[in-house]
Coordinates of C-alpha atoms in Angstrom, one line a residue:
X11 CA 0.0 0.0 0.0
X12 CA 2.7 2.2 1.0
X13 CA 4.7 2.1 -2.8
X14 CA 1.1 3.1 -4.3
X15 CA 0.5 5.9 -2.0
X16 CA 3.8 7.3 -2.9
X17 CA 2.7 7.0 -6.8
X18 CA -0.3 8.3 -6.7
X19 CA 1.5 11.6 -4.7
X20 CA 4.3 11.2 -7.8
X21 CA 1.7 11.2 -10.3
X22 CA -0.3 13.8 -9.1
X23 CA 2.9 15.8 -9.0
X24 CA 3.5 15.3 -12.9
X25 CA 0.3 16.2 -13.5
X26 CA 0.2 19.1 -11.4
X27 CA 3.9 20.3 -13.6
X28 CA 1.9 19.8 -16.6
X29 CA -1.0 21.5 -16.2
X30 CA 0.9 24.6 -14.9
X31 CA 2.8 24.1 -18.5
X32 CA -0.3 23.9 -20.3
X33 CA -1.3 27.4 -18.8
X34 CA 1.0 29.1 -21.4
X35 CA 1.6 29.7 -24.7
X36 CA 1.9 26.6 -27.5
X37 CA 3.4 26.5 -31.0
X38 CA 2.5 29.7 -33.1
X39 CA -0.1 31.1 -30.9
X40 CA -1.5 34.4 -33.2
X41 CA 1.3 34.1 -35.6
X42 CA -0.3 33.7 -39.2
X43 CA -0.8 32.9 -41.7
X44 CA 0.6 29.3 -40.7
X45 CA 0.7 29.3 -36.9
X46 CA 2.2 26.2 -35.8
X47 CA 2.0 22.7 -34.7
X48 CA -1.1 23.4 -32.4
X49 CA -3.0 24.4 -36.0
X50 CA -1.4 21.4 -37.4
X51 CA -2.7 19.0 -35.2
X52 CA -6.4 20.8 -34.8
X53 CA -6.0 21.3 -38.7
X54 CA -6.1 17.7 -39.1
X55 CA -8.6 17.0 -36.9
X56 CA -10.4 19.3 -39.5
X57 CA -9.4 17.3 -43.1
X58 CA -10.5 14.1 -41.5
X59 CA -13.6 14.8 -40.0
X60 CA -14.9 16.8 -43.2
X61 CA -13.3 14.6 -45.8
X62 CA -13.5 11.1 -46.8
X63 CA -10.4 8.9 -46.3
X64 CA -9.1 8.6 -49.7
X65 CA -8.8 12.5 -49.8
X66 CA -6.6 12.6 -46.6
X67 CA -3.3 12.7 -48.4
X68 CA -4.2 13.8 -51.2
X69 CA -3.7 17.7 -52.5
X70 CA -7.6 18.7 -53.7
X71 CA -9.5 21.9 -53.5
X72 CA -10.1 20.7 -49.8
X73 CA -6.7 19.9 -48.5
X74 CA -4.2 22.0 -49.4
X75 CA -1.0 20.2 -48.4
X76 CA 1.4 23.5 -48.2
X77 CA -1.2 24.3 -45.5
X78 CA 0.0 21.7 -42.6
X79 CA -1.0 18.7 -44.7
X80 CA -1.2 15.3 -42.8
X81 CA 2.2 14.0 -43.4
X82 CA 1.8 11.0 -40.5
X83 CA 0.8 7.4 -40.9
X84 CA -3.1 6.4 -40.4
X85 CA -3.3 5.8 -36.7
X86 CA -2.1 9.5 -36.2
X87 CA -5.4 10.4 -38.7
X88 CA -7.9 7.9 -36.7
X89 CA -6.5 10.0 -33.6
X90 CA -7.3 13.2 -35.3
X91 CA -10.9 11.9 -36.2
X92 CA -11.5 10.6 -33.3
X93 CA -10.5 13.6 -31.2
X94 CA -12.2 15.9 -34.0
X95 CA -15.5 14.4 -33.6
X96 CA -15.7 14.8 -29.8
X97 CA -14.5 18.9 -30.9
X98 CA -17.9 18.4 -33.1
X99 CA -20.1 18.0 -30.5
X100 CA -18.8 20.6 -28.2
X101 CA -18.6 23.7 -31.2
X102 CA -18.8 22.6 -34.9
X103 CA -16.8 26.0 -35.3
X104 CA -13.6 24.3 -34.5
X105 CA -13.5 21.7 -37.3
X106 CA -15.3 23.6 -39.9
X107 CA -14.3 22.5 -43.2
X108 CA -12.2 26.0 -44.2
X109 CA -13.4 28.8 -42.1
X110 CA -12.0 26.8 -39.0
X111 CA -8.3 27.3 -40.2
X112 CA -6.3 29.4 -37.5
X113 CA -9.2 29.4 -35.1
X114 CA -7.7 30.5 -31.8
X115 CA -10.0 30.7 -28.3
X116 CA -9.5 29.6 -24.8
X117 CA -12.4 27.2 -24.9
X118 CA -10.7 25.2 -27.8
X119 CA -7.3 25.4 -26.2
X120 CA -9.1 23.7 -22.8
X121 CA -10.2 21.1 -25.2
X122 CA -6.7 20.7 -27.1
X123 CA -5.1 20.7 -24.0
X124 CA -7.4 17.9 -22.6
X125 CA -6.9 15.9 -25.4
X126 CA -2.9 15.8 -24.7
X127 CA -3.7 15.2 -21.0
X128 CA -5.4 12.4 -22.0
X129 CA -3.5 10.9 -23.8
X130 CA -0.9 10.8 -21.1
X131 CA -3.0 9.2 -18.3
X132 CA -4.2 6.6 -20.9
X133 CA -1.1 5.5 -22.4
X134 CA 2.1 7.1 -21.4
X135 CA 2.2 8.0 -17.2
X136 CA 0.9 4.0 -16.5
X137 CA 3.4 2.5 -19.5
X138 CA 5.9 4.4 -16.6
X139 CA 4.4 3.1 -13.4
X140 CA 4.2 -0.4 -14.7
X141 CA 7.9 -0.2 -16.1
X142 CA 9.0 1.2 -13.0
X143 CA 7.8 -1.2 -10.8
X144 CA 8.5 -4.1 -12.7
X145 CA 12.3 -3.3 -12.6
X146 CA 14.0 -6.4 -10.9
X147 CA 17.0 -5.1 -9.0
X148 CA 15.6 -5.0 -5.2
X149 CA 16.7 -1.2 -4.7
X150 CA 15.5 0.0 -7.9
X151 CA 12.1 -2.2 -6.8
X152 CA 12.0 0.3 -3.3
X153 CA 12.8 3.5 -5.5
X154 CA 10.2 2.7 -8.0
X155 CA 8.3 5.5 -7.1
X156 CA 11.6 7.7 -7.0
X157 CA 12.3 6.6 -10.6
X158 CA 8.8 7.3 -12.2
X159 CA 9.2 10.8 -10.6
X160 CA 12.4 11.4 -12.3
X161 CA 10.9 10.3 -15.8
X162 CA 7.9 11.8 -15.4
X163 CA 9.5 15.5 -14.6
X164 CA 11.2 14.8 -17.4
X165 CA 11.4 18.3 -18.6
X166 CA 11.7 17.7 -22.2
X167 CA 8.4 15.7 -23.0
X168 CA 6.8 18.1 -20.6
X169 CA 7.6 21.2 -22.3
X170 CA 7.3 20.0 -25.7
X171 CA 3.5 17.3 -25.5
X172 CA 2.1 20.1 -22.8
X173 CA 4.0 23.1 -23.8
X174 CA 4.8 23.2 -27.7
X175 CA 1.9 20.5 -28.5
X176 CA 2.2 17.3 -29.1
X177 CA 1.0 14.2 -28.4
X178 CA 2.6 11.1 -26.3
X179 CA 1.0 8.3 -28.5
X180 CA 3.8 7.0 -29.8
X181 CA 6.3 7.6 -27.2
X182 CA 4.0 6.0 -24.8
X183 CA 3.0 2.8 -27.2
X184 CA 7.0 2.3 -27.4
X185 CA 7.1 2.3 -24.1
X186 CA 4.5 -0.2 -23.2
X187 CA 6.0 -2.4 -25.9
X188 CA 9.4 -2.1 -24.1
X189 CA 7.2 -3.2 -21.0
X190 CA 6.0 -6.1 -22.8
X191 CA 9.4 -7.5 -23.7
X192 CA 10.4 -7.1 -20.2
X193 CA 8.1 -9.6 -19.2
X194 CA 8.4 -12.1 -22.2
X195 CA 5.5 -11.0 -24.2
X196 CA 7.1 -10.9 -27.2
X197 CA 3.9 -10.5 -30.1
X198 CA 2.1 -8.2 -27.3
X199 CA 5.2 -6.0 -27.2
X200 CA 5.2 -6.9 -31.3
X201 CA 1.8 -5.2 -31.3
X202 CA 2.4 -2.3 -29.6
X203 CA 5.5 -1.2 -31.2
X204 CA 3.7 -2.0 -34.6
X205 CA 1.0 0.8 -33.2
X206 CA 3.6 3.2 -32.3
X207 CA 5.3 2.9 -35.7
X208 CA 2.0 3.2 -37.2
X209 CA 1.4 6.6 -35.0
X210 CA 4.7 8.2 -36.2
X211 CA 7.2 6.6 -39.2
X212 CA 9.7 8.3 -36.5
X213 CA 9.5 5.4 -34.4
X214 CA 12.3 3.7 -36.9
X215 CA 14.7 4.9 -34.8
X216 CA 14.0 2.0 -32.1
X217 CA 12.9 -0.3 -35.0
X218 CA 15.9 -1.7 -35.4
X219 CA 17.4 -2.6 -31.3
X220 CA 13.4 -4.3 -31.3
X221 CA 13.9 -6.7 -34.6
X222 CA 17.5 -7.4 -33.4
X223 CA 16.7 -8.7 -30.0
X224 CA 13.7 -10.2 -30.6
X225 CA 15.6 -12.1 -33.9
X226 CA 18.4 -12.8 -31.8
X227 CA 15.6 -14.8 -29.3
X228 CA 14.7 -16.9 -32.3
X229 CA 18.1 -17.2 -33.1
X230 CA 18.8 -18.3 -29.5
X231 CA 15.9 -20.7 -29.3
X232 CA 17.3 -22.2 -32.1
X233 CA 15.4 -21.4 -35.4
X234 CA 14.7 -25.7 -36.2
X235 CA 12.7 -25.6 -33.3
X236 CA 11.5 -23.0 -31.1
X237 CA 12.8 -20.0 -32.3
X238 CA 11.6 -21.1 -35.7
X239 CA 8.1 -20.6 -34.6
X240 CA 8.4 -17.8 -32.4
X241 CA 9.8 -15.9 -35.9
X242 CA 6.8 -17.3 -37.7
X243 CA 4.3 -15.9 -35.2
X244 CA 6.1 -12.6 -34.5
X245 CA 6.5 -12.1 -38.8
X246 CA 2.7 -13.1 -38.8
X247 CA 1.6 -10.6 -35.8
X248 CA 3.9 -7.9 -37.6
X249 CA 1.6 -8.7 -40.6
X250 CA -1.8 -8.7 -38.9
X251 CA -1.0 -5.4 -37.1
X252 CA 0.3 -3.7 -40.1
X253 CA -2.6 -4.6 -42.3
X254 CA -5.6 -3.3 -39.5
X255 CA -3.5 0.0 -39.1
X256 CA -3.6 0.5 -43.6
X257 CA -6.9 -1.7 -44.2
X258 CA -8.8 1.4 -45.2
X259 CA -5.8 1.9 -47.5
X260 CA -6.0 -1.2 -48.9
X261 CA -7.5 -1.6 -51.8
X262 CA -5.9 1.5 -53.9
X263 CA -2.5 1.1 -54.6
X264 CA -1.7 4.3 -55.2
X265 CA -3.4 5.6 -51.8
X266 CA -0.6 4.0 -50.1
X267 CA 2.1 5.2 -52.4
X268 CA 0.8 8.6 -51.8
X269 CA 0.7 8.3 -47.9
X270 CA 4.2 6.8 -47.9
X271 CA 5.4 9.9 -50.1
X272 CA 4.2 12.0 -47.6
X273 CA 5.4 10.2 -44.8
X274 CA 8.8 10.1 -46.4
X275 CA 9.3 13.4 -48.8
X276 CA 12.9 12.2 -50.0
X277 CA 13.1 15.3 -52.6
X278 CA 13.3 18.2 -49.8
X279 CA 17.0 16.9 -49.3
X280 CA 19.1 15.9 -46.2
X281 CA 17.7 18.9 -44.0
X282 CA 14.3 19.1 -42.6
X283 CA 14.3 21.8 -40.1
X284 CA 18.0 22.9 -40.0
X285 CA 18.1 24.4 -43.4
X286 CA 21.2 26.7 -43.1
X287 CA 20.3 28.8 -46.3
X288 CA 23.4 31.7 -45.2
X289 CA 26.3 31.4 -42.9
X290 CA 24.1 33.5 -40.1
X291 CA 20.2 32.2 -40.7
X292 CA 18.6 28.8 -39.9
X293 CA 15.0 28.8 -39.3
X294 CA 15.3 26.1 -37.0
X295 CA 18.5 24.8 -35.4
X296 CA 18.6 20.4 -34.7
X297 CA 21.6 19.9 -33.0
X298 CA 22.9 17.2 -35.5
X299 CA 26.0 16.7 -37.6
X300 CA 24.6 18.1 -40.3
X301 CA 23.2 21.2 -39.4
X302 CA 26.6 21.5 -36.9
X303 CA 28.6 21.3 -39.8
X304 CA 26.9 23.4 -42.2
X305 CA 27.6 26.3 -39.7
X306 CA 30.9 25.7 -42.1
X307 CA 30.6 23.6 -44.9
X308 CA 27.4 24.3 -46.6
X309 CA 26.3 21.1 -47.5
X310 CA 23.5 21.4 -49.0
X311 CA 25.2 23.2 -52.3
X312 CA 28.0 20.8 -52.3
X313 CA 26.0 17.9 -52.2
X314 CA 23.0 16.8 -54.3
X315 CA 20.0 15.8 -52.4
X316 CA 20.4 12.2 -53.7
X317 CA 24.1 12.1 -52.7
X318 CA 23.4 13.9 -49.5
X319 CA 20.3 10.7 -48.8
X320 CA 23.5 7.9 -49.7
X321 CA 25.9 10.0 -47.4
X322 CA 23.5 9.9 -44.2
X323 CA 22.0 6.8 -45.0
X324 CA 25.8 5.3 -45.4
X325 CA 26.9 7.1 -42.1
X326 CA 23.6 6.0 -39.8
X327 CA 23.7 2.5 -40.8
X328 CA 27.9 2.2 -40.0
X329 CA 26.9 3.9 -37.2
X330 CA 24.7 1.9 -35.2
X331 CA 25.9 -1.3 -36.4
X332 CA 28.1 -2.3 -33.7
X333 CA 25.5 -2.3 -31.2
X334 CA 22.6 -3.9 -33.2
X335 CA 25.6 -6.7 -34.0
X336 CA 26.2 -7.2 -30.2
X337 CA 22.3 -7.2 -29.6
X338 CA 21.4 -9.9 -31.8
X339 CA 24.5 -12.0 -30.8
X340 CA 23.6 -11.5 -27.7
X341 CA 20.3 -10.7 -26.4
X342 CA 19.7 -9.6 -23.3
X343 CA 16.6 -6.9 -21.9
X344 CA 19.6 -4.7 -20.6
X345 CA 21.5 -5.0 -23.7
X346 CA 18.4 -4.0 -25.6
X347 CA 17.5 -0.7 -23.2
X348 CA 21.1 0.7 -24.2
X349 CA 20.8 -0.3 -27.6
X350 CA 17.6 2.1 -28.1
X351 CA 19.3 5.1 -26.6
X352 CA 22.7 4.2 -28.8
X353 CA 20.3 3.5 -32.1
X354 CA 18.1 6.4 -31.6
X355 CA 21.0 9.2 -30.7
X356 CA 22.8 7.6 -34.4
X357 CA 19.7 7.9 -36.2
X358 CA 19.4 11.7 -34.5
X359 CA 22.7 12.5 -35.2
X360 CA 23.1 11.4 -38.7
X361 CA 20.3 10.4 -40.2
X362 CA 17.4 12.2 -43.8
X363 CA 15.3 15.1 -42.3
X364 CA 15.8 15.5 -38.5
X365 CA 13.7 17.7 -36.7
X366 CA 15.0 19.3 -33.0
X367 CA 12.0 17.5 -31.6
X368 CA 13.4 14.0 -32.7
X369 CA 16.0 14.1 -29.3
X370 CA 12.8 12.9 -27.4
X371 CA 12.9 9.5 -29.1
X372 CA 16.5 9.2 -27.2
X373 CA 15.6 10.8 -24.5
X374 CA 12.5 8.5 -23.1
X375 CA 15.1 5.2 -23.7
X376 CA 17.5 7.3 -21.3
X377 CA 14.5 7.4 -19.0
X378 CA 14.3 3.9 -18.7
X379 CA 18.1 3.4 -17.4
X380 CA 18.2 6.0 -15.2
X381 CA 18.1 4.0 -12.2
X382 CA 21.2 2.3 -13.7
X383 CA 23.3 4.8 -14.8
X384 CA 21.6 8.2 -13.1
X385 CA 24.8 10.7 -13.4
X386 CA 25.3 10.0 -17.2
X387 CA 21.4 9.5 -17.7
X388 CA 20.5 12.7 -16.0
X389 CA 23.3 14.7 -17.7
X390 CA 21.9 13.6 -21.0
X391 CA 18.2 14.8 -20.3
X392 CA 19.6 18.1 -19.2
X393 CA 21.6 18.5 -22.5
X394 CA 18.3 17.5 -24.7
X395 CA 16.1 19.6 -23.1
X396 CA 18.7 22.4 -23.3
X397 CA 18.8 21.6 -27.2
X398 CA 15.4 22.4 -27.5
X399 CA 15.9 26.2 -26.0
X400 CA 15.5 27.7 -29.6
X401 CA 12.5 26.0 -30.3
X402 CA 11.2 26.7 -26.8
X403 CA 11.9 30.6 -26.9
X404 CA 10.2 30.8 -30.5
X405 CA 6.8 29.2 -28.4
X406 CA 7.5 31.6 -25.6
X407 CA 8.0 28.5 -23.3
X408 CA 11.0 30.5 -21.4
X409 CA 9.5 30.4 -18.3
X410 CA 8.7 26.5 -17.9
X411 CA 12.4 25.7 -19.5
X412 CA 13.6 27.8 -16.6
X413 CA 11.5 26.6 -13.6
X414 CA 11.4 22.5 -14.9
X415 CA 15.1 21.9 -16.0
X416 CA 16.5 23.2 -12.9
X417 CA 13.3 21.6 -10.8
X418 CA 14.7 18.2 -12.4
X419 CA 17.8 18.0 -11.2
X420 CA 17.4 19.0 -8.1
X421 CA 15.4 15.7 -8.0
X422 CA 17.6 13.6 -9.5
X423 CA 20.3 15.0 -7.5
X424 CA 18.0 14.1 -4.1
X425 CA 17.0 11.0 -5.5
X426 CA 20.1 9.1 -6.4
X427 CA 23.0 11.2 -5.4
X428 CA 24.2 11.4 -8.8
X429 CA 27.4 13.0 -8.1
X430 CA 28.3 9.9 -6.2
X431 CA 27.6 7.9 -9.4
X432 CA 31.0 8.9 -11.5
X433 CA 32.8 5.5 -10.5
X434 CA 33.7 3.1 -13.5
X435 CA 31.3 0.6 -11.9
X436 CA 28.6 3.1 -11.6
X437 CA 29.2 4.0 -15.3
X438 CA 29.1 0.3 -16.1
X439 CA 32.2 0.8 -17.7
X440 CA 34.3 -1.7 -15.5
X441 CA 35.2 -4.1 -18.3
X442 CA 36.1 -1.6 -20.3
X443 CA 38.7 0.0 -17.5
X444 CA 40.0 -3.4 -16.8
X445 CA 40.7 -3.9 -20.6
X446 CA 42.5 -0.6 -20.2
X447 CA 44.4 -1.2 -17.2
X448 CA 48.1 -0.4 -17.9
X449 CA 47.7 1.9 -20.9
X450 CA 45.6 4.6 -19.3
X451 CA 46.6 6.1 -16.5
X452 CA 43.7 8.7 -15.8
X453 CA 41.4 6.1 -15.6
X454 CA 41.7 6.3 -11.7
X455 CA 40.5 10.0 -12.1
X456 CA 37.9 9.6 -14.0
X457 CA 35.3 10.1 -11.5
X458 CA 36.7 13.8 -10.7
X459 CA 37.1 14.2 -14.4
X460 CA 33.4 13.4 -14.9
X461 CA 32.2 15.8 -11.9
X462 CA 34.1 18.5 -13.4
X463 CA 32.7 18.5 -16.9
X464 CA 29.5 18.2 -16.1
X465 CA 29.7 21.3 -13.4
X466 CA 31.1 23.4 -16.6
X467 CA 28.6 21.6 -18.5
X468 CA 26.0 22.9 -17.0
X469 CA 27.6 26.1 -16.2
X470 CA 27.7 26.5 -20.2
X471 CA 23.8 25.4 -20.8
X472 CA 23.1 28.4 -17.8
X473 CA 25.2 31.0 -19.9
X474 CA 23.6 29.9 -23.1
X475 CA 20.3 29.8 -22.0
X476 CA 20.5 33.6 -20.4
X477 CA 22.1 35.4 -23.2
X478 CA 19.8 33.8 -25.5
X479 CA 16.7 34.8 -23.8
X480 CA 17.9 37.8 -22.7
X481 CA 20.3 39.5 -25.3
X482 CA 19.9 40.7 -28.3
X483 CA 22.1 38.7 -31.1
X484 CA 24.6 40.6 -33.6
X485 CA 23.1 42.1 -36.3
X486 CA 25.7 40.4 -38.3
X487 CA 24.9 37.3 -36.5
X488 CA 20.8 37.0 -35.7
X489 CA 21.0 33.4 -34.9
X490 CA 24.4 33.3 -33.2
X491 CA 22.8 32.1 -30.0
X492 CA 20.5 29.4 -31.6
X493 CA 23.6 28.1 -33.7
X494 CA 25.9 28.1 -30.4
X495 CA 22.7 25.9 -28.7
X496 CA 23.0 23.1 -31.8
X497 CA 26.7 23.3 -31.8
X498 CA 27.5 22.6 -28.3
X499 CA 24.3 19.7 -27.8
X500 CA 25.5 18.0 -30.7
X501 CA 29.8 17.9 -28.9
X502 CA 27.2 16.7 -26.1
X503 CA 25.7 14.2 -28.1
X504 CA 29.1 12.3 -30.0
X505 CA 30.5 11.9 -26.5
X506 CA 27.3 10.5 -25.2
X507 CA 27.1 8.3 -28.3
X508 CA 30.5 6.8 -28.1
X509 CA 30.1 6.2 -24.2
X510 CA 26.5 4.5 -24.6
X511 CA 28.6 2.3 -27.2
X512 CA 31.2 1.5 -25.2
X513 CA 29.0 0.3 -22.4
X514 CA 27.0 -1.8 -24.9
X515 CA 30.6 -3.3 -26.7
X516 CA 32.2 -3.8 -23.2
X517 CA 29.3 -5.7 -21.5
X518 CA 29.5 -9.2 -21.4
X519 CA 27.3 -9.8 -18.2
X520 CA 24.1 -9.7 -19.2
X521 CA 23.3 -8.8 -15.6
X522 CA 19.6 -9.8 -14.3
X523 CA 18.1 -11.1 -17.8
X524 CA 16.3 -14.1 -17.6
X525 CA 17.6 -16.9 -19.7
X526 CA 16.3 -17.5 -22.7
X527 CA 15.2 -20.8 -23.7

């Protein structure tokens, strides 16, 4: 009784955070003539209340696609329908077929705001709870309600589902699949990441850790037996769920060509948001390689768009190899948490199209190994949510940045001491200090070393974060402070990517899994 009364006050708690978010401002508030993502999502709410299906994706006198056309894969549009008739039957104003676009009132936020409350009690705060009490070491089992605390003030998510606007569908049905292989449910979990994929194509980034370790279970089980059969029910579950989420699709080939040429617009080239069109402008800044390195090297004029789609194709893939290697070789539920964080940060870092937003597909896998590695895992969260600063200033979310980033760590720093947490064991790097023992020397200081950067670390984010909010930039230079944001998150980023590969290359224990027979 005692661990639920201390969720239901951690719960409460998250709420209460994001309901004092929501109070704010949200992505183009009474900035036409395109607003911003809030229009997007009521805007599609519109198109598929008003139009039949096989208009949806389609450019017609109806649905102007330059005007936020639906650009996600079907389950995102059921959610728009669905959530679009319940705005019918409060005011048929707000998904009026035309005269509804930009419509802007504090009765429809409420309602907008709801909707993203919703979907977070229903899908993505209990996917947390359950993960966090299903976590097998006995001191992560008594801090269970200390660990869903520090994922769900998770400032990040917060800012950008309750904040920006956005929804935690997919976030939260990747979660609960993660959930599912915990406990050996492999075509549940099969299910539910097929659904999440289904709400947003960017769910690839953890596509590939999930086929590796569930392919290297087959492989394990021994694929003339066993493991044979568990492959032919999790291809034929893959199948099932694939063909409920496109049935209405179906029957017109080119329906689904169209939706998959909107979910994957190849021709805009390698940049999505970051498109550095002048040594000082960006629109939006993603802290990537890319956009880093076109602060010098303007790719995009070097590089044809199809070269530039090889390039980062070629670079991802090399990438994240290593680790989805060592995962199918040799599957293990630990193995597999690390190998979505190390998948999705190579994918963020080098992969087509990136948006700034993208980070929170790493950051929610850091979530789930806080308890195991809480200095680096809280270091990271700080550094993605600081990565979204830009972004968060535009939406005039300076306030919430300011009171939730700092709020976090304090409870992470309460919660597991982190600054106690810099030794090579408590980095799970042991094997990999052992396998240097003799050659490097500093190893032994590591733990100082670590304190220290992170201290300048986040002494660097604080300066950043003030002279961007509060400073005018160069006229020379208007996005000098943006461009500094990317520059330094992405540094942050390649050192976090090579150290969340180490761990995964170095670890041979496979330390809690059940064995897999």
């Amino acid at each position: 009784m005692e661990k639920w009364s201390l969720m239901t006050i951690t719960v409460l708690l998250a709420l209460t955070v994001r309901w004092a978010v929501s109070l704010g401002s949200y992505s183009g508030a009474g900035k036409p003539p395109m607003y911003g993502d809030y229009e997007a999502q009521r805007h599609w709410q519109e198109i598929t209340y008003n139009l039949p299906i096989r208009q949806w994706y389609f450019n017609t006198s109806d649905n102007n696609l330059l005007y936020w056309g639906l650009d996600y894969p079907p389950l995102t549009a059921y959610h728009s329908f669905l959530c679009a008739y319940i705005a019918k039957l409060i005011n048929p104003d707000w998904v009026a077929l035309h005269t509804s676009r930009g419509y802007e009132s504090q009765p429809h936020k409420l309602f907008m705001r709801t909707t993203v409350f919703v979907a977070d009690l229903l899908v993505y705060i209990p996917a947390v709870i359950l993960y966090c009490f299903s976590l097998k070491e006995t001191s992560a089992k008594k801090k269970a309600s200390t660990c869903a605390l520090c994922i769900l003030l998770y400032p990040g998510l917060i800012l950008i589902d309750h904040g920006h606007f956005q929804y935690p569908l997919s976030l939260g049905l990747a979660l609960w699949a993660v959930l599912c292989l915990s406990h050996d449910w492999d075509l549940l979990g099969s299910v539910a990441f097929c659904l999440a994929l289904n709400y947003k194509q960017m769910e690839l980034y953890h596509s590939l850790p999930f086929f590796c370790y569930l392919l290297g279970k087959c492989f394990k089980k021994g694929l003339k037996g066993k493991g044979l059969v568990l492959l032919a029910k999790l291809a034929g579950t893959v199948l099932v769920s694939f063909a409920a989420c496109w049935l209405p699709f179906g029957t017109d080939v080119e329906q689904i060509m169209q939706v998959l040429r909107r979910l994957f617009p190849i021709d805009r080239g390698l940049f999505e948001a970051c498109m550095f069109s002048s040594p000082t402008h960006c629109p939006d800044k993603v802290a990537n390689i890319w956009c880093s390195l076109s602060v010098l090297i303007k790719i995009k004029n070097v590089i044809s768009p199809r070269t530039q789609l090889k390039l980062s194709f070629a670079v991802t893939f090399l990438s994240l190899l290593p680790a989805c290697i060592k995962l199918t070789v040799q599957p293990s539920l630990r193995g597999f948490k690390f190998a979505l964080v190390s998948c999705a940060l190579s994918f963020f870092l080098f992969s087509f199209q990136v948006h700034e937003k993208s980070i929170l597909l790493v950051a929610v896998p850091v979530c789930l190994i806080i308890n195991e590695i809480p200095f680096m895992a809280t270091w990271f969260l700080l550094v993605s949510t600081f990565s979204l600063l830009p972004l968060l200033l535009k939406d005039g979310l300076l306030l919430p940045y300011a009171v939730t980033a700092p709020a976090f760590l304090a409870v992470c720093l309460a919660s597991f001491s982190i600054l106690e947490k810099t030794s090579a064991e408590d980095l799970q790097l042991k094997a990999f200090s052992l396998s240097l023992k003799g050659y490097v020397s500093w190893f032994k200081s590591l733990p100082r070393i670590l304190r220290s950067l992170f201290l300048l670390s986040l002494s660097l984010m604080g300066v950043l974060s003030v002279l961007g909010a509060a400073l005018p930039p160069p006229q020379r230079l208007p996005d000098l402070f943006p461009v500094a944001v990317a520059v330094v998150s992405c540094l942050h980023f390649l050192l976090f990517l090579l150290y969340f590969n180490v761990v995964i290359l170095w670890d041979s224990r496979n330390r809690g899994q059940k064995k897999i027979s």
